[in-house]
The first five atom37 places (N, CA, C, CB, O) and aatype in JSON, in Angstrom:
{
  "aatype": [20, 20, 20, 20, 20, 20, 20, 20, 20, 20, 20, 20, 20, 20, 20, 20, 20, 20, 20, 20, 20, 20, 20, 20, 20, 20, 20, 20, 20, 20, 20, 20, 20, 20, 20, 20, 20, 20, 20, 20, 20, 20, 20, 20, 20, 20, 20, 20, 20, 20, 20, 20, 20, 20, 20, 20, 20, 20, 20, 20, 20, 20, 20, 20, 20, 20, 20, 20, 20, 20, 20, 20, 20, 20, 20, 20, 20, 20, 20, 20, 20, 20, 20, 20, 20, 20, 20, 20, 20, 20, 20, 20, 20, 20, 20, 20, 20, 20, 20, 20, 20, 20, 20, 20, 20, 20, 20, 20, 20, 20, 20, 20, 20, 20, 20, 20, 20, 20, 20, 20, 20, 20, 20],
  "atom_mask": [
    [1, 1, 1, 1, 1],
    [1, 1, 1, 1, 1],
    [1, 1, 1, 1, 1],
    [1, 1, 1, 1, 1],
    [1, 1, 1, 1, 1],
    [1, 1, 1, 1, 1],
    [1, 1, 1, 1, 1],
    [1, 1, 1, 1, 1],
    [1, 1, 1, 1, 1],
    [1, 1, 1, 1, 1],
    [1, 1, 1, 1, 1],
    [1, 1, 1, 1, 1],
    [1, 1, 1, 1, 1],
    [1, 1, 1, 1, 1],
    [1, 1, 1, 1, 1],
    [1, 1, 1, 1, 1],
    [1, 1, 1, 1, 1],
    [1, 1, 1, 1, 1],
    [1, 1, 1, 1, 1],
    [1, 1, 1, 1, 1],
    [1, 1, 1, 1, 1],
    [1, 1, 1, 1, 1],
    [1, 1, 1, 1, 1],
    [1, 1, 1, 1, 1],
    [1, 1, 1, 1, 1],
    [1, 1, 1, 1, 1],
    [1, 1, 1, 1, 1],
    [1, 1, 1, 1, 1],
    [1, 1, 1, 1, 1],
    [1, 1, 1, 1, 1],
    [1, 1, 1, 1, 1],
    [1, 1, 1, 1, 1],
    [1, 1, 1, 1, 1],
    [1, 1, 1, 1, 1],
    [1, 1, 1, 1, 1],
    [1, 1, 1, 1, 1],
    [1, 1, 1, 1, 1],
    [1, 1, 1, 1, 1],
    [1, 1, 1, 1, 1],
    [1, 1, 1, 1, 1],
    [1, 1, 1, 1, 1],
    [1, 1, 1, 1, 1],
    [1, 1, 1, 1, 1],
    [1, 1, 1, 1, 1],
    [1, 1, 1, 1, 1],
    [1, 1, 1, 1, 1],
    [1, 1, 1, 1, 1],
    [1, 1, 1, 1, 1],
    [1, 1, 1, 1, 1],
    [1, 1, 1, 1, 1],
    [1, 1, 1, 1, 1],
    [1, 1, 1, 1, 1],
    [1, 1, 1, 1, 1],
    [1, 1, 1, 1, 1],
    [1, 1, 1, 1, 1],
    [1, 1, 1, 1, 1],
    [1, 1, 1, 1, 1],
    [1, 1, 1, 1, 1],
    [1, 1, 1, 1, 1],
    [1, 1, 1, 1, 1],
    [1, 1, 1, 1, 1],
    [1, 1, 1, 1, 1],
    [1, 1, 1, 1, 1],
    [1, 1, 1, 1, 1],
    [1, 1, 1, 1, 1],
    [1, 1, 1, 1, 1],
    [1, 1, 1, 1, 1],
    [1, 1, 1, 1, 1],
    [1, 1, 1, 1, 1],
    [1, 1, 1, 1, 1],
    [1, 1, 1, 1, 1],
    [1, 1, 1, 1, 1],
    [1, 1, 1, 1, 1],
    [1, 1, 1, 1, 1],
    [1, 1, 1, 1, 1],
    [1, 1, 1, 1, 1],
    [1, 1, 1, 1, 1],
    [1, 1, 1, 1, 1],
    [1, 1, 1, 1, 1],
    [1, 1, 1, 1, 1],
    [1, 1, 1, 1, 1],
    [1, 1, 1, 1, 1],
    [1, 1, 1, 1, 1],
    [1, 1, 1, 1, 1],
    [1, 1, 1, 1, 1],
    [1, 1, 1, 1, 1],
    [1, 1, 1, 1, 1],
    [1, 1, 1, 1, 1],
    [1, 1, 1, 1, 1],
    [1, 1, 1, 1, 1],
    [1, 1, 1, 1, 1],
    [1, 1, 1, 1, 1],
    [1, 1, 1, 1, 1],
    [1, 1, 1, 1, 1],
    [1, 1, 1, 1, 1],
    [1, 1, 1, 1, 1],
    [1, 1, 1, 1, 1],
    [1, 1, 1, 1, 1],
    [1, 1, 1, 1, 1],
    [1, 1, 1, 1, 1],
    [1, 1, 1, 1, 1],
    [1, 1, 1, 1, 1],
    [1, 1, 1, 1, 1],
    [1, 1, 1, 1, 1],
    [1, 1, 1, 1, 1],
    [1, 1, 1, 1, 1],
    [1, 1, 1, 1, 1],
    [1, 1, 1, 1, 1],
    [1, 1, 1, 1, 1],
    [1, 1, 1, 1, 1],
    [1, 1, 1, 1, 1],
    [1, 1, 1, 1, 1],
    [1, 1, 1, 1, 1],
    [1, 1, 1, 1, 1],
    [1, 1, 1, 1, 1],
    [1, 1, 1, 1, 1],
    [1, 1, 1, 1, 1],
    [1, 1, 1, 1, 1],
    [1, 1, 1, 1, 1],
    [1, 1, 1, 1, 1],
    [1, 1, 1, 1, 1],
    [1, 1, 1, 1, 1],
    [1, 1, 1, 1, 1]
  ],
  "atom_positions": [
    [[7.53, 1.37, -2.24], [7.2, 2.0, -1.02], [5.48, 1.68, -1.0], [7.72, 3.74, -1.03], [4.79, 2.01, -1.97]],
    [[4.94, 1.08, 0.1], [3.71, 0.49, 0.21], [3.49, 2.28, -0.57], [2.97, -0.24, 2.04], [3.61, 2.53, -1.77]],
    [[3.19, 3.2, 0.45], [1.81, 3.52, 0.53], [2.14, 4.75, -1.29], [1.24, 4.5, 2.62], [1.5, 5.7, -0.85]],
    [[2.35, 4.98, -1.95], [2.92, 5.13, -3.42], [2.17, 3.74, -3.49], [4.84, 5.3, -3.82], [1.01, 3.64, -3.88]],
    [[2.78, 2.92, -3.17], [1.21, 1.89, -4.6], [0.15, 1.81, -3.95], [1.34, -0.13, -5.19], [-0.77, 2.35, -4.57]],
    [[-0.11, 1.45, -3.11], [-1.6, 1.72, -2.22], [-2.69, 3.01, -3.12], [-1.06, 2.52, -0.28], [-3.82, 2.92, -3.6]],
    [[-1.75, 4.09, -3.03], [-2.99, 5.23, -4.0], [-2.34, 5.13, -5.74], [-2.84, 7.56, -3.24], [-3.15, 5.72, -6.47]],
    [[-1.62, 4.8, -6.23], [-1.56, 4.02, -6.8], [-2.89, 3.65, -7.54], [-1.02, 3.3, -6.11], [-3.54, 4.1, -8.49]],
    [[-3.0, 2.31, -6.41], [-4.56, 1.63, -6.53], [-5.35, 2.42, -6.95], [-5.23, 1.14, -5.35], [-5.87, 2.65, -8.05]],
    [[-5.41, 2.85, -5.88], [-6.45, 3.56, -5.61], [-7.45, 4.64, -7.03], [-5.75, 4.4, -4.45], [-8.57, 4.97, -7.44]],
    [[-5.11, 4.86, -7.35], [-5.99, 6.54, -8.53], [-7.59, 5.36, -9.65], [-3.73, 7.6, -10.75], [-8.79, 5.33, -9.9]],
    [[-6.08, 4.56, -9.92], [-6.1, 3.48, -10.8], [-7.79, 2.54, -11.2], [-4.99, 2.51, -10.02], [-7.92, 1.96, -12.28]],
    [[-9.13, 2.59, -9.93], [-9.94, 2.06, -9.18], [-10.75, 3.45, -9.42], [-9.44, 1.48, -7.72], [-11.87, 3.03, -9.11]],
    [[-10.91, 4.47, -9.66], [-11.46, 5.36, -9.9], [-11.15, 6.22, -11.0], [-11.47, 5.8, -9.0], [-11.31, 7.39, -11.35]],
    [[-10.72, 5.29, -11.35], [-10.1, 6.21, -13.72], [-11.5, 4.23, -13.88], [-6.18, 5.82, -15.02], [-12.36, 3.73, -14.61]],
    [[-11.02, 4.07, -13.1], [-11.44, 2.01, -14.05], [-13.3, 2.29, -13.7], [-10.42, -0.43, -12.48], [-13.95, 2.74, -14.64]],
    [[-13.68, 2.14, -13.0], [-14.9, 3.86, -12.04], [-15.8, 4.91, -13.1], [-13.46, 5.52, -11.08], [-16.93, 4.98, -13.59]],
    [[-14.7, 5.55, -13.08], [-14.77, 6.64, -13.96], [-15.16, 6.02, -15.17], [-13.51, 7.43, -14.08], [-15.73, 7.06, -15.52]],
    [[-15.43, 5.08, -16.36], [-15.1, 4.6, -17.51], [-16.5, 3.93, -17.54], [-13.73, 3.74, -17.63], [-17.31, 4.09, -18.46]],
    [[-16.72, 3.1, -16.35], [-17.83, 1.61, -16.83], [-19.46, 2.27, -16.19], [-17.21, -0.47, -15.59], [-20.6, 2.01, -16.58]],
    [[-19.1, 3.0, -15.33], [-19.92, 3.86, -14.56], [-21.87, 3.9, -15.61], [-18.78, 5.7, -14.51], [-23.03, 3.48, -15.55]],
    [[-20.7, 4.98, -16.63], [-21.36, 5.67, -17.13], [-21.69, 4.95, -18.48], [-20.8, 6.87, -17.09], [-22.39, 5.6, -19.26]],
    [[-21.16, 3.34, -18.96], [-22.1, 2.88, -19.17], [-23.32, 1.74, -19.42], [-21.91, 3.23, -19.44], [-24.18, 1.35, -20.2]],
    [[-22.43, 1.46, -17.66], [-23.27, 0.73, -17.16], [-24.93, 1.04, -16.69], [-22.56, 0.41, -16.28], [-25.76, 0.15, -16.47]],
    [[-25.27, 3.13, -16.55], [-25.91, 3.46, -15.82], [-27.02, 3.42, -17.57], [-25.35, 4.8, -14.69], [-28.16, 2.97, -17.43]],
    [[-26.61, 3.88, -19.02], [-26.94, 3.58, -20.04], [-27.26, 2.47, -20.45], [-26.36, 3.9, -20.55], [-27.97, 2.63, -21.44]],
    [[-27.11, 1.26, -20.19], [-27.16, -0.65, -20.49], [-28.43, -0.42, -19.46], [-25.4, -2.11, -19.8], [-29.41, -1.07, -19.82]],
    [[-28.68, 0.48, -18.06], [-29.82, -0.92, -17.23], [-31.05, -0.04, -18.08], [-30.07, -1.03, -14.72], [-32.08, -0.7, -18.22]],
    [[-31.08, 1.07, -18.54], [-32.39, 1.44, -19.81], [-33.25, 2.4, -17.95], [-33.78, -0.92, -20.98], [-32.8, 2.81, -16.88]],
    [[-35.27, 2.27, -18.93], [-36.08, 2.67, -18.07], [-36.99, 1.95, -17.63], [-36.51, 3.54, -18.36], [-37.01, 0.76, -17.94]],
    [[-37.77, 2.38, -16.97], [-39.36, 1.43, -16.65], [-40.09, 1.83, -16.93], [-39.96, 1.07, -15.54], [-40.91, 1.04, -17.39]],
    [[-40.58, 3.63, -16.95], [-41.26, 4.05, -17.84], [-40.41, 4.69, -18.54], [-42.26, 4.66, -17.5], [-39.23, 5.03, -18.4]],
    [[-41.74, 4.85, -19.85], [-40.85, 6.23, -21.76], [-40.43, 7.32, -20.2], [-43.04, 7.71, -23.91], [-41.11, 7.55, -19.21]],
    [[-39.34, 7.68, -20.5], [-39.39, 8.81, -20.0], [-37.83, 8.8, -19.4], [-40.65, 8.99, -19.01], [-36.83, 9.13, -20.04]],
    [[-37.9, 8.18, -17.54], [-37.56, 7.92, -17.69], [-36.79, 9.27, -16.55], [-37.73, 7.34, -18.78], [-37.67, 10.14, -16.56]],
    [[-35.71, 9.75, -15.71], [-35.56, 11.12, -14.88], [-34.02, 11.53, -16.44], [-34.85, 10.8, -12.38], [-33.61, 10.7, -17.25]],
    [[-33.55, 13.1, -16.33], [-32.17, 13.78, -17.19], [-30.99, 13.29, -15.77], [-32.33, 16.16, -17.59], [-30.72, 13.11, -14.58]],
    [[-30.78, 13.29, -16.72], [-28.37, 13.76, -16.08], [-28.59, 11.99, -15.55], [-27.69, 15.81, -13.57], [-29.08, 10.88, -15.79]],
    [[-27.59, 13.04, -14.42], [-27.41, 11.98, -13.32], [-27.91, 11.67, -11.96], [-26.38, 11.99, -13.09], [-27.28, 11.48, -10.92]],
    [[-28.87, 11.68, -12.15], [-29.32, 11.85, -10.74], [-30.81, 11.61, -10.19], [-29.01, 13.17, -10.45], [-31.55, 10.8, -9.64]],
    [[-30.68, 13.39, -10.96], [-31.57, 14.37, -10.3], [-32.38, 14.96, -11.38], [-30.8, 15.48, -9.5], [-31.97, 15.75, -12.23]],
    [[-34.01, 14.29, -11.2], [-35.17, 14.89, -12.46], [-34.39, 16.28, -12.86], [-37.12, 15.32, -11.75], [-33.62, 16.93, -12.15]],
    [[-35.05, 16.66, -14.87], [-34.64, 17.71, -14.54], [-33.56, 18.64, -15.26], [-34.39, 17.43, -13.51], [-33.44, 19.78, -15.7]],
    [[-32.65, 17.19, -15.08], [-31.11, 18.55, -15.17], [-31.05, 17.95, -16.95], [-28.81, 18.05, -13.67], [-32.05, 17.66, -17.61]],
    [[-30.22, 17.91, -17.24], [-29.47, 17.44, -18.65], [-28.54, 16.09, -19.04], [-28.55, 18.49, -18.89], [-27.86, 15.74, -18.07]],
    [[-28.4, 15.52, -19.86], [-28.08, 14.4, -20.4], [-29.1, 13.56, -20.9], [-27.4, 13.8, -19.62], [-29.95, 13.45, -20.01]],
    [[-29.21, 13.33, -21.26], [-30.03, 12.07, -20.72], [-30.71, 11.71, -20.42], [-30.02, 11.64, -20.25], [-31.13, 12.28, -19.41]],
    [[-31.68, 10.23, -20.98], [-32.93, 10.07, -20.17], [-32.66, 8.46, -19.02], [-34.43, 9.9, -21.52], [-32.25, 7.3, -19.13]],
    [[-32.98, 9.02, -18.4], [-32.21, 7.36, -17.58], [-33.49, 6.91, -15.98], [-29.75, 8.0, -16.54], [-34.02, 7.67, -15.17]],
    [[-33.57, 5.16, -16.15], [-34.23, 4.9, -15.12], [-33.63, 5.38, -13.55], [-34.41, 3.53, -15.29], [-32.76, 6.2, -13.26]],
    [[-34.53, 4.44, -12.64], [-33.87, 4.35, -11.36], [-32.68, 3.84, -11.52], [-34.54, 3.63, -10.43], [-31.85, 4.71, -11.26]],
    [[-31.99, 2.42, -11.93], [-30.57, 1.82, -11.91], [-29.7, 3.27, -11.72], [-30.15, 0.85, -13.51], [-29.12, 3.9, -10.82]],
    [[-30.07, 3.4, -13.48], [-29.02, 4.65, -14.01], [-29.02, 6.15, -13.42], [-29.31, 4.92, -15.53], [-28.1, 6.94, -13.61]],
    [[-30.12, 6.41, -12.7], [-30.56, 7.52, -11.3], [-29.15, 7.31, -10.57], [-32.2, 6.93, -10.04], [-28.0, 7.65, -10.83]],
    [[-30.02, 6.32, -9.16], [-28.81, 5.25, -8.43], [-27.58, 5.33, -9.11], [-29.17, 3.59, -8.47], [-26.87, 6.33, -9.07]],
    [[-27.34, 4.42, -9.66], [-25.1, 4.95, -10.13], [-24.54, 6.69, -9.82], [-24.71, 4.88, -12.67], [-23.62, 7.18, -9.16]],
    [[-25.81, 7.32, -10.81], [-25.63, 8.98, -10.61], [-24.87, 8.82, -9.24], [-27.29, 10.07, -10.48], [-23.73, 8.85, -8.79]],
    [[-26.09, 8.64, -8.88], [-26.11, 8.85, -6.87], [-25.27, 8.77, -6.22], [-26.76, 8.02, -5.98], [-24.89, 9.36, -5.21]],
    [[-24.69, 7.48, -7.2], [-23.07, 6.2, -6.44], [-22.33, 7.3, -6.04], [-21.76, 4.93, -7.82], [-21.95, 7.69, -4.94]],
    [[-22.19, 7.88, -7.61], [-20.84, 8.57, -8.5], [-20.94, 9.45, -8.11], [-20.64, 8.74, -9.95], [-20.34, 9.86, -7.12]],
    [[-21.27, 9.7, -8.38], [-21.24, 10.98, -7.12], [-20.67, 10.96, -5.1], [-23.04, 11.34, -7.08], [-19.54, 11.17, -4.67]],
    [[-21.28, 10.81, -4.72], [-21.14, 10.42, -4.21], [-19.54, 9.72, -3.97], [-22.07, 10.12, -4.36], [-18.6, 10.5, -3.82]],
    [[-19.3, 8.29, -3.95], [-18.07, 7.78, -4.13], [-16.89, 8.4, -4.93], [-18.32, 6.71, -4.59], [-15.74, 7.97, -4.85]],
    [[-17.61, 10.28, -6.35], [-16.18, 10.51, -6.44], [-15.67, 11.99, -5.3], [-15.88, 10.81, -8.27], [-14.5, 12.35, -5.2]],
    [[-16.64, 12.54, -4.69], [-16.62, 13.05, -3.29], [-14.98, 12.67, -2.09], [-18.17, 12.21, -2.65], [-13.83, 13.08, -1.93]],
    [[-16.32, 11.22, -1.31], [-15.0, 10.73, -0.95], [-13.89, 10.3, -1.1], [-14.99, 10.33, -0.65], [-13.12, 10.11, -0.16]],
    [[-13.47, 9.99, -2.86], [-12.65, 9.49, -2.97], [-11.83, 10.59, -3.56], [-12.86, 8.38, -3.49], [-10.83, 10.2, -4.16]],
    [[-12.09, 12.27, -3.51], [-11.17, 12.54, -3.84], [-9.97, 13.07, -1.7], [-11.72, 13.77, -5.28], [-8.77, 13.17, -1.43]],
    [[-11.73, 13.31, -0.54], [-11.35, 13.05, 0.11], [-10.35, 12.73, 0.39], [-11.76, 12.75, 0.25], [-9.35, 13.37, 0.07]],
    [[-10.32, 11.86, 0.94], [-9.17, 9.86, 0.8], [-8.24, 10.72, 0.44], [-9.51, 8.09, -0.76], [-7.61, 11.32, 1.31]],
    [[-7.9, 11.0, -1.38], [-6.44, 11.74, -1.5], [-5.97, 12.64, -1.1], [-6.11, 12.05, -2.35], [-4.79, 12.86, -0.84]],
    [[-7.04, 13.37, -0.98], [-5.82, 14.83, -0.27], [-6.03, 14.76, 1.36], [-6.42, 16.95, -0.88], [-5.73, 15.57, 2.24]],
    [[-6.91, 13.0, 1.44], [-5.6, 13.01, 3.3], [-4.12, 12.11, 3.06], [-6.63, 11.72, 5.18], [-2.93, 12.37, 3.28]],
    [[-4.98, 10.76, 2.4], [-2.77, 10.88, 1.18], [-2.44, 11.49, 1.61], [-2.16, 11.41, -0.51], [-1.87, 11.75, 2.67]],
    [[-2.79, 11.9, 0.72], [-0.9, 13.08, 0.12], [-0.67, 13.91, 1.91], [-1.47, 15.36, -1.93], [-0.07, 13.25, 2.77]],
    [[-0.94, 14.62, 2.07], [-1.52, 15.41, 3.68], [-0.6, 14.28, 4.33], [-3.7, 15.38, 4.27], [0.14, 14.32, 5.32]],
    [[-0.74, 13.85, 3.96], [-0.4, 12.39, 5.1], [0.96, 12.12, 5.15], [-1.09, 10.8, 4.62], [1.77, 12.22, 6.07]],
    [[1.1, 11.61, 3.53], [2.27, 11.29, 2.99], [3.74, 13.1, 3.13], [1.59, 10.69, 1.12], [4.79, 13.0, 3.76]],
    [[3.59, 13.56, 2.87], [4.49, 15.29, 2.85], [4.61, 14.51, 4.4], [3.39, 17.51, 2.54], [5.41, 13.63, 4.72]],
    [[3.41, 15.19, 5.31], [3.83, 15.0, 6.59], [4.94, 14.65, 6.88], [3.25, 14.32, 7.12], [5.89, 15.18, 7.46]],
    [[4.56, 12.74, 5.95], [6.01, 11.91, 7.1], [6.6, 12.36, 6.14], [6.34, 9.98, 7.6], [7.59, 12.81, 6.71]],
    [[6.85, 12.75, 4.29], [8.26, 13.12, 4.22], [8.47, 14.41, 5.61], [8.59, 13.8, 2.41], [9.22, 14.1, 6.54]],
    [[7.92, 15.45, 5.63], [9.3, 16.37, 6.57], [9.49, 16.33, 7.71], [9.35, 17.71, 6.61], [10.37, 16.94, 8.32]],
    [[8.08, 15.06, 8.45], [9.05, 14.13, 9.57], [10.46, 14.33, 9.7], [9.04, 12.65, 9.26], [11.38, 15.04, 10.1]],
    [[9.96, 12.91, 8.9], [11.9, 12.3, 9.11], [12.91, 12.72, 7.91], [12.07, 10.23, 9.05], [13.95, 12.06, 7.79]],
    [[12.58, 14.15, 6.71], [14.15, 15.15, 7.1], [13.92, 16.01, 7.92], [14.89, 16.05, 5.96], [15.05, 16.49, 7.87]],
    [[13.34, 16.7, 8.73], [13.34, 16.9, 9.98], [14.42, 16.34, 11.18], [12.21, 16.54, 10.18], [15.19, 16.69, 12.07]],
    [[13.88, 15.28, 10.52], [14.23, 13.38, 11.85], [16.5, 14.04, 11.18], [12.98, 10.05, 10.32], [17.36, 14.75, 11.7]],
    [[16.47, 13.76, 10.75], [17.18, 13.3, 9.72], [18.58, 14.73, 10.17], [16.07, 13.28, 7.92], [19.66, 14.6, 10.74]],
    [[17.78, 16.21, 9.5], [18.81, 17.04, 9.76], [19.15, 17.35, 10.64], [18.84, 17.82, 9.41], [20.22, 17.95, 10.56]],
    [[18.41, 17.15, 12.38], [18.16, 17.45, 13.28], [19.5, 16.16, 14.17], [16.47, 17.49, 13.36], [20.24, 16.3, 15.14]],
    [[19.21, 14.82, 13.05], [20.52, 13.09, 13.61], [21.96, 14.13, 13.61], [20.82, 11.08, 11.67], [22.84, 14.22, 14.47]],
    [[21.75, 15.06, 11.9], [22.92, 15.17, 11.49], [23.64, 16.45, 12.4], [22.82, 15.35, 9.94], [24.7, 16.16, 12.95]],
    [[23.08, 17.92, 12.59], [23.07, 19.33, 13.32], [23.66, 18.16, 15.06], [20.83, 20.5, 13.28], [24.54, 18.56, 15.82]],
    [[22.92, 16.84, 15.26], [24.05, 16.05, 16.73], [24.6, 16.06, 16.68], [24.37, 15.08, 17.33], [25.46, 16.52, 17.43]],
    [[24.68, 15.55, 15.7], [26.3, 14.52, 15.67], [27.48, 15.32, 15.01], [26.19, 12.9, 14.55], [28.49, 14.65, 14.81]],
    [[27.54, 17.0, 14.55], [27.85, 17.73, 14.01], [28.25, 18.24, 15.56], [26.99, 18.28, 12.93], [29.44, 17.94, 15.65]],
    [[28.01, 18.6, 16.27], [27.92, 19.34, 17.47], [28.64, 18.35, 18.33], [26.42, 19.75, 17.93], [29.76, 18.67, 18.71]],
    [[28.15, 17.21, 18.68], [29.5, 16.02, 19.4], [31.05, 15.96, 18.92], [29.06, 14.35, 19.06], [32.05, 15.66, 19.57]],
    [[30.93, 16.3, 17.66], [32.24, 15.66, 16.79], [32.45, 17.09, 17.28], [32.32, 15.02, 14.86], [33.62, 17.11, 17.68]],
    [[31.62, 18.94, 17.56], [32.48, 19.7, 17.48], [33.1, 19.76, 19.27], [31.84, 21.02, 16.7], [34.28, 19.96, 19.56]],
    [[32.17, 19.58, 20.12], [32.14, 19.11, 21.4], [33.94, 18.04, 21.95], [30.51, 18.06, 21.31], [34.65, 18.13, 22.96]],
    [[34.09, 16.83, 20.24], [35.4, 15.94, 20.7], [36.09, 16.27, 20.25], [35.62, 14.74, 20.6], [36.84, 15.31, 20.43]],
    [[36.81, 17.13, 19.51], [37.68, 18.27, 18.52], [38.59, 19.74, 20.03], [35.83, 19.42, 16.99], [39.67, 20.2, 20.4]],
    [[37.08, 19.82, 20.29], [37.32, 21.05, 21.65], [38.09, 20.41, 22.35], [36.03, 21.58, 22.69], [39.17, 20.99, 22.52]],
    [[37.94, 19.09, 23.0], [38.27, 18.2, 24.71], [36.95, 19.13, 25.32], [40.4, 18.63, 25.85], [37.23, 20.11, 26.01]],
    [[35.32, 18.74, 25.01], [34.24, 19.25, 25.86], [33.97, 17.81, 26.38], [32.91, 20.12, 25.08], [33.91, 17.1, 25.38]],
    [[33.79, 17.08, 27.46], [33.29, 15.83, 28.1], [32.11, 16.5, 28.69], [34.32, 15.04, 29.19], [32.04, 17.41, 29.5]],
    [[30.81, 15.52, 27.81], [29.68, 15.47, 28.92], [29.32, 14.49, 30.18], [28.65, 15.37, 28.23], [29.57, 13.39, 30.67]],
    [[28.77, 15.34, 30.32], [28.97, 15.03, 31.73], [27.6, 13.92, 31.49], [28.87, 16.55, 33.05], [26.5, 14.05, 30.96]],
    [[28.47, 12.55, 32.32], [27.42, 10.84, 32.0], [26.2, 11.04, 32.44], [27.89, 9.27, 32.91], [26.05, 11.98, 33.22]],
    [[24.89, 10.12, 32.03], [23.45, 9.96, 33.28], [23.35, 9.37, 33.71], [22.31, 9.9, 33.27], [23.33, 8.19, 33.37]],
    [[23.17, 9.94, 35.04], [23.31, 9.88, 36.54], [24.26, 9.98, 37.44], [23.0, 9.03, 36.85], [24.45, 9.44, 38.53]],
    [[25.17, 11.26, 36.46], [25.58, 11.25, 37.32], [26.25, 12.45, 38.7], [26.06, 10.59, 36.78], [27.23, 12.61, 39.43]],
    [[24.79, 13.11, 38.34], [24.1, 14.59, 38.98], [25.64, 15.98, 39.17], [23.23, 14.03, 41.15], [26.11, 16.72, 40.03]],
    [[25.92, 15.54, 37.36], [27.06, 16.48, 37.3], [28.32, 15.81, 38.19], [26.55, 18.01, 37.91], [29.51, 15.98, 37.92]],
    [[27.98, 15.26, 38.96], [30.1, 15.27, 38.82], [31.16, 14.61, 38.6], [30.79, 15.46, 39.69], [32.37, 14.74, 38.77]],
    [[30.23, 13.68, 38.07], [31.04, 12.32, 36.83], [31.92, 13.03, 35.57], [29.51, 11.22, 35.78], [32.95, 12.41, 35.32]],
    [[31.69, 14.15, 34.78], [32.31, 14.04, 33.33], [33.51, 15.13, 33.43], [31.1, 14.44, 31.99], [34.63, 15.24, 32.92]],
    [[32.67, 15.93, 34.42], [33.54, 16.99, 34.63], [33.47, 18.03, 33.73], [34.75, 16.57, 34.68], [34.5, 18.71, 33.74]],
    [[32.51, 18.44, 32.85], [32.74, 19.19, 31.86], [34.36, 19.74, 30.83], [32.13, 20.12, 32.49], [35.37, 19.17, 30.43]],
    [[34.05, 20.46, 30.8], [35.33, 20.71, 29.72], [36.74, 20.94, 30.48], [35.04, 22.18, 28.74], [36.92, 21.78, 31.36]],
    [[37.86, 19.9, 29.89], [39.38, 20.05, 30.57], [40.24, 21.39, 30.18], [40.34, 18.72, 30.06], [41.36, 21.56, 30.64]]
  ]
}
């Protein structure tokens, strides 16, 4: 299933980024003594960061929000497609069963374009 494979690759990309961004931010260092505290917002706890680390924190927060939105939409779309397909199959089976009952009972449907005069209805 292509959609499932795409969802797995997107989830892996998210996990990989969550692992590597903190290391990248810590390795970036600071320009001035003190830098910023936390994940890109001055005054938050979590260690000192320079401007690159701070920018990576802001990027990660926004990217995470976007990724969560995309994953919710993808899951909703896949569920909707599954349910629609299930209803289609069930409806098709109901229609086939109805036609079989009609055939067993000797009901002949009117032919299309015959203005109701071609099939004659019940025998």
